């Protein structure tokens, strides 16, 4: 019997032509997800901004044997019923690593060389000489030792930045949580790249921003829930830190009337750090390759530990 692949759609939809004749592709929106989930063998969460899976998951009833999300994070779909089930969950690990790392490096260089102000002065037709900052020799603390965190650390090291990597468990080349406060207290650049779990929720709070140097710059390219946004607002307003860049937020899209837009020293980007030309095609091709392994009865790549909320062992 031909397996049914249910796609929680987003625009544009995935290109799954290679599965023609090998899978029955059914598309759904969030409103009809619950009624269609029980008949699906596989669920592709293409709309990785949606939380519909949490509400629609059928619990003990018929359910997909495999769920794949076209994102690195899985917090948007995990619920107790899914975590307790025998359904395998996989993610898009490997697609976003280097693009996100390049985005972080771009931010570091832009801030060090005062490029935002240069563009403002150009629009004002103002010639104002300033001194930039040397990046080589500065210190960074990258929080999150997964593929994105490791790629970010490698890229910053290539710029001459002394980089410390912090993960859930200390090991060779990776510091544990007990070292975090000490490392961010010395860092010029603090990069949040951790998955969102019960342990990491709002880990960057008033205490952590208070530990950082007044000259430190904070970047979040992980998940919005890693940051207490009110605490960050106070830290920026009181100049506890020099500035910040957020690519992810607690509420997305960021509402037009949100005070976050006007925080002093903050760079806002719309969850785009990993999105480069052709990224959707890469996500679709990754799913097709994984489906071919699943179809052949071979182990799936990027299997998420549903209790931890990420792919372990990295």
CSV table of N, CA, C and O in Angstrom, one decimal, residues 30-79:
chain,number,residue,atom,x,y,z
A,30,UNK,N,-3.5,24.3,8.9
A,30,UNK,CA,-3.6,24.0,10.3
A,30,UNK,C,-5.0,23.6,10.7
A,30,UNK,O,-5.2,22.8,11.6
A,31,UNK,N,-6.0,24.2,10.1
A,31,UNK,CA,-7.4,24.0,10.5
A,31,UNK,C,-7.9,22.6,10.3
A,31,UNK,O,-8.7,22.1,11.0
A,32,UNK,N,-7.3,21.9,9.3
A,32,UNK,CA,-7.7,20.5,9.0
A,32,UNK,C,-6.7,19.5,9.4
A,32,UNK,O,-6.9,18.3,9.0
A,33,UNK,N,-5.7,19.9,10.1
A,33,UNK,CA,-4.6,19.0,10.4
A,33,UNK,C,-5.1,17.8,11.3
A,33,UNK,O,-4.8,16.7,11.1
A,34,UNK,N,-5.9,18.1,12.3
A,34,UNK,CA,-6.3,17.1,13.3
A,34,UNK,C,-7.1,16.0,12.6
A,34,UNK,O,-6.9,14.8,12.9
A,35,UNK,N,-8.0,16.4,11.7
A,35,UNK,CA,-8.8,15.3,11.0
A,35,UNK,C,-8.0,14.5,10.1
A,35,UNK,O,-8.4,13.4,9.8
A,36,UNK,N,-6.9,15.0,9.6
A,36,UNK,CA,-6.2,14.3,8.5
A,36,UNK,C,-5.0,13.5,9.1
A,36,UNK,O,-4.4,12.6,8.5
A,37,UNK,N,-4.5,13.9,10.3
A,37,UNK,CA,-3.4,13.2,10.9
A,37,UNK,C,-3.5,11.7,11.1
A,37,UNK,O,-2.6,11.0,10.8
A,38,UNK,N,-4.6,11.2,11.6
A,38,UNK,CA,-4.7,9.8,11.8
A,38,UNK,C,-4.5,8.9,10.6
A,38,UNK,O,-4.1,7.7,10.7
A,39,UNK,N,-4.8,9.4,9.4
A,39,UNK,CA,-4.7,8.6,8.2
A,39,UNK,C,-3.3,8.7,7.5
A,39,UNK,O,-3.0,8.1,6.5
A,40,UNK,N,-2.4,9.5,8.1
A,40,UNK,CA,-1.1,9.8,7.5
A,40,UNK,C,0.0,8.8,8.1
A,40,UNK,O,0.0,8.4,9.3
A,41,UNK,N,0.9,8.3,7.2
A,41,UNK,CA,2.0,7.5,7.6
A,41,UNK,C,3.2,8.4,8.0
A,41,UNK,O,4.0,8.1,8.9
A,42,UNK,N,3.3,9.6,7.3
A,42,UNK,CA,4.4,10.5,7.5
A,42,UNK,C,3.8,11.9,7.6
A,42,UNK,O,2.9,12.2,6.8
A,43,UNK,N,4.3,12.7,8.5
A,43,UNK,CA,3.9,14.1,8.5
A,43,UNK,C,5.1,15.0,8.2
A,43,UNK,O,6.1,14.9,8.9
A,44,UNK,N,5.0,15.8,7.2
A,44,UNK,CA,6.1,16.8,6.9
A,44,UNK,C,5.6,18.2,7.4
A,44,UNK,O,4.6,18.7,6.8
A,45,UNK,N,6.2,18.7,8.4
A,45,UNK,CA,5.9,20.0,9.0
A,45,UNK,C,6.6,21.0,8.2
A,45,UNK,O,7.7,21.5,8.5
A,46,UNK,N,6.1,21.4,7.0
A,46,UNK,CA,6.7,22.4,6.1
A,46,UNK,C,6.5,23.8,6.7
A,46,UNK,O,7.4,24.6,6.6
A,47,UNK,N,5.4,24.0,7.3
A,47,UNK,CA,5.2,25.3,8.0
A,47,UNK,C,5.8,25.2,9.4
A,47,UNK,O,5.1,24.9,10.4
A,48,UNK,N,7.1,25.5,9.5
A,48,UNK,CA,7.8,25.3,10.7
A,48,UNK,C,7.5,26.5,11.7
A,48,UNK,O,8.1,26.5,12.8
A,49,UNK,N,6.7,27.4,11.3
A,49,UNK,CA,6.4,28.5,12.3
A,49,UNK,C,5.1,28.2,13.0
A,49,UNK,O,4.7,28.8,14.0
A,50,UNK,N,4.4,27.1,12.6
A,50,UNK,CA,3.1,26.8,13.1
A,50,UNK,C,3.2,25.9,14.4
A,50,UNK,O,4.1,25.1,14.5
A,51,UNK,N,2.3,26.1,15.3
A,51,UNK,CA,2.2,25.3,16.5
A,51,UNK,C,1.0,24.3,16.4
A,51,UNK,O,0.6,23.7,17.5
A,52,UNK,N,0.5,24.1,15.3
A,52,UNK,CA,-0.7,23.3,15.1
A,52,UNK,C,-0.5,21.9,15.5
A,52,UNK,O,-1.5,21.2,15.9
A,53,UNK,N,0.7,21.3,15.3
A,53,UNK,CA,0.9,19.9,15.6
A,53,UNK,C,0.6,19.7,17.1
A,53,UNK,O,0.1,18.6,17.5
A,54,UNK,N,1.0,20.6,18.0
A,54,UNK,CA,0.8,20.4,19.4
A,54,UNK,C,-0.7,20.2,19.7
A,54,UNK,O,-1.1,19.4,20.5
A,55,UNK,N,-1.5,21.0,19.1
A,55,UNK,CA,-3.0,21.0,19.3
A,55,UNK,C,-3.7,19.8,18.6
A,55,UNK,O,-4.7,19.3,19.1
A,56,UNK,N,-3.1,19.4,17.5
A,56,UNK,CA,-3.8,18.4,16.7
A,56,UNK,C,-3.3,17.0,16.9
A,56,UNK,O,-4.0,16.0,16.5
A,57,UNK,N,-2.2,16.8,17.6
A,57,UNK,CA,-1.7,15.4,17.8
A,57,UNK,C,-2.7,14.5,18.4
A,57,UNK,O,-3.3,14.8,19.4
A,58,UNK,N,-2.9,13.3,17.8
A,58,UNK,CA,-4.0,12.4,18.2
A,58,UNK,C,-3.8,11.6,19.4
A,58,UNK,O,-4.7,10.8,19.8
A,59,UNK,N,-2.7,11.8,20.1
A,59,UNK,CA,-2.5,11.0,21.4
A,59,UNK,C,-2.4,9.5,21.1
A,59,UNK,O,-1.6,9.1,20.4
A,60,UNK,N,-3.3,8.7,21.8
A,60,UNK,CA,-3.2,7.3,21.6
A,60,UNK,C,-3.9,6.7,20.4
A,60,UNK,O,-3.8,5.5,20.1
A,61,UNK,N,-4.5,7.6,19.6
A,61,UNK,CA,-5.2,7.1,18.4
A,61,UNK,C,-4.2,6.9,17.3
A,61,UNK,O,-3.0,7.0,17.4
A,62,UNK,N,-4.7,6.5,16.1
A,62,UNK,CA,-3.8,6.3,14.9
A,62,UNK,C,-3.0,7.6,14.7
A,62,UNK,O,-3.6,8.7,14.8
A,63,UNK,N,-1.8,7.5,14.3
A,63,UNK,CA,-0.9,8.6,14.1
A,63,UNK,C,0.2,8.3,13.2
A,63,UNK,O,0.5,7.1,12.9
A,64,UNK,N,0.9,9.3,12.6
A,64,UNK,CA,2.0,9.1,11.7
A,64,UNK,C,3.1,8.3,12.4
A,64,UNK,O,3.3,8.5,13.6
A,65,UNK,N,3.8,7.5,11.7
A,65,UNK,CA,5.0,6.8,12.3
A,65,UNK,C,6.2,7.7,12.3
A,65,UNK,O,7.2,7.4,13.0
A,66,UNK,N,6.2,8.7,11.5
A,66,UNK,CA,7.4,9.6,11.4
A,66,UNK,C,6.9,11.0,11.2
A,66,UNK,O,6.0,11.3,10.3
A,67,UNK,N,7.5,12.0,11.9
A,67,UNK,CA,7.3,13.4,11.7
A,67,UNK,C,8.6,14.0,11.4
A,67,UNK,O,9.6,13.9,12.1
A,68,UNK,N,8.6,14.8,10.3
A,68,UNK,CA,9.8,15.6,10.0
A,68,UNK,C,9.5,17.0,9.9
A,68,UNK,O,8.5,17.4,9.3
A,69,UNK,N,10.3,17.9,10.6
A,69,UNK,CA,10.1,19.3,10.5
A,69,UNK,C,11.2,20.0,9.7
A,69,UNK,O,12.4,19.6,9.8
A,70,UNK,N,10.8,20.9,8.8
A,70,UNK,CA,11.7,21.6,8.0
A,70,UNK,C,12.4,22.7,8.7
A,70,UNK,O,12.4,23.9,8.3
A,71,UNK,N,12.9,22.4,9.9
A,71,UNK,CA,13.6,23.4,10.7
A,71,UNK,C,14.6,22.7,11.6
A,71,UNK,O,14.5,21.5,11.8
A,72,UNK,N,15.4,23.5,12.2
A,72,UNK,CA,16.4,23.0,13.2
A,72,UNK,C,15.7,22.8,14.5
A,72,UNK,O,15.9,21.7,15.2
A,73,UNK,N,14.9,23.7,15.0
A,73,UNK,CA,14.2,23.6,16.2
A,73,UNK,C,13.0,22.7,16.1
A,73,UNK,O,12.3,22.7,15.1
A,74,UNK,N,12.6,22.1,17.2
A,74,UNK,CA,11.4,21.2,17.3
A,74,UNK,C,10.4,21.6,18.4
A,74,UNK,O,9.4,21.0,18.6
A,75,UNK,N,10.7,22.7,19.1
A,75,UNK,CA,9.9,23.2,20.2
A,75,UNK,C,8.5,23.5,19.7
A,75,UNK,O,7.5,23.5,20.5
A,76,UNK,N,8.3,23.9,18.5
A,76,UNK,CA,7.0,24.3,18.0
A,76,UNK,C,6.0,23.2,17.8
A,76,UNK,O,4.8,23.4,17.7
A,77,UNK,N,6.6,22.0,17.7
A,77,UNK,CA,5.7,20.8,17.5
A,77,UNK,C,5.6,19.8,18.7
A,77,UNK,O,4.7,19.0,18.8
A,78,UNK,N,6.6,19.9,19.6
A,78,UNK,CA,6.6,18.9,20.7
A,78,UNK,C,5.5,19.1,21.7
A,78,UNK,O,5.2,20.2,22.1
A,79,UNK,N,4.9,18.0,22.1
A,79,UNK,CA,3.9,18.0,23.1
A,79,UNK,C,4.0,16.7,23.9
A,79,UNK,O,4.7,15.8,23.4
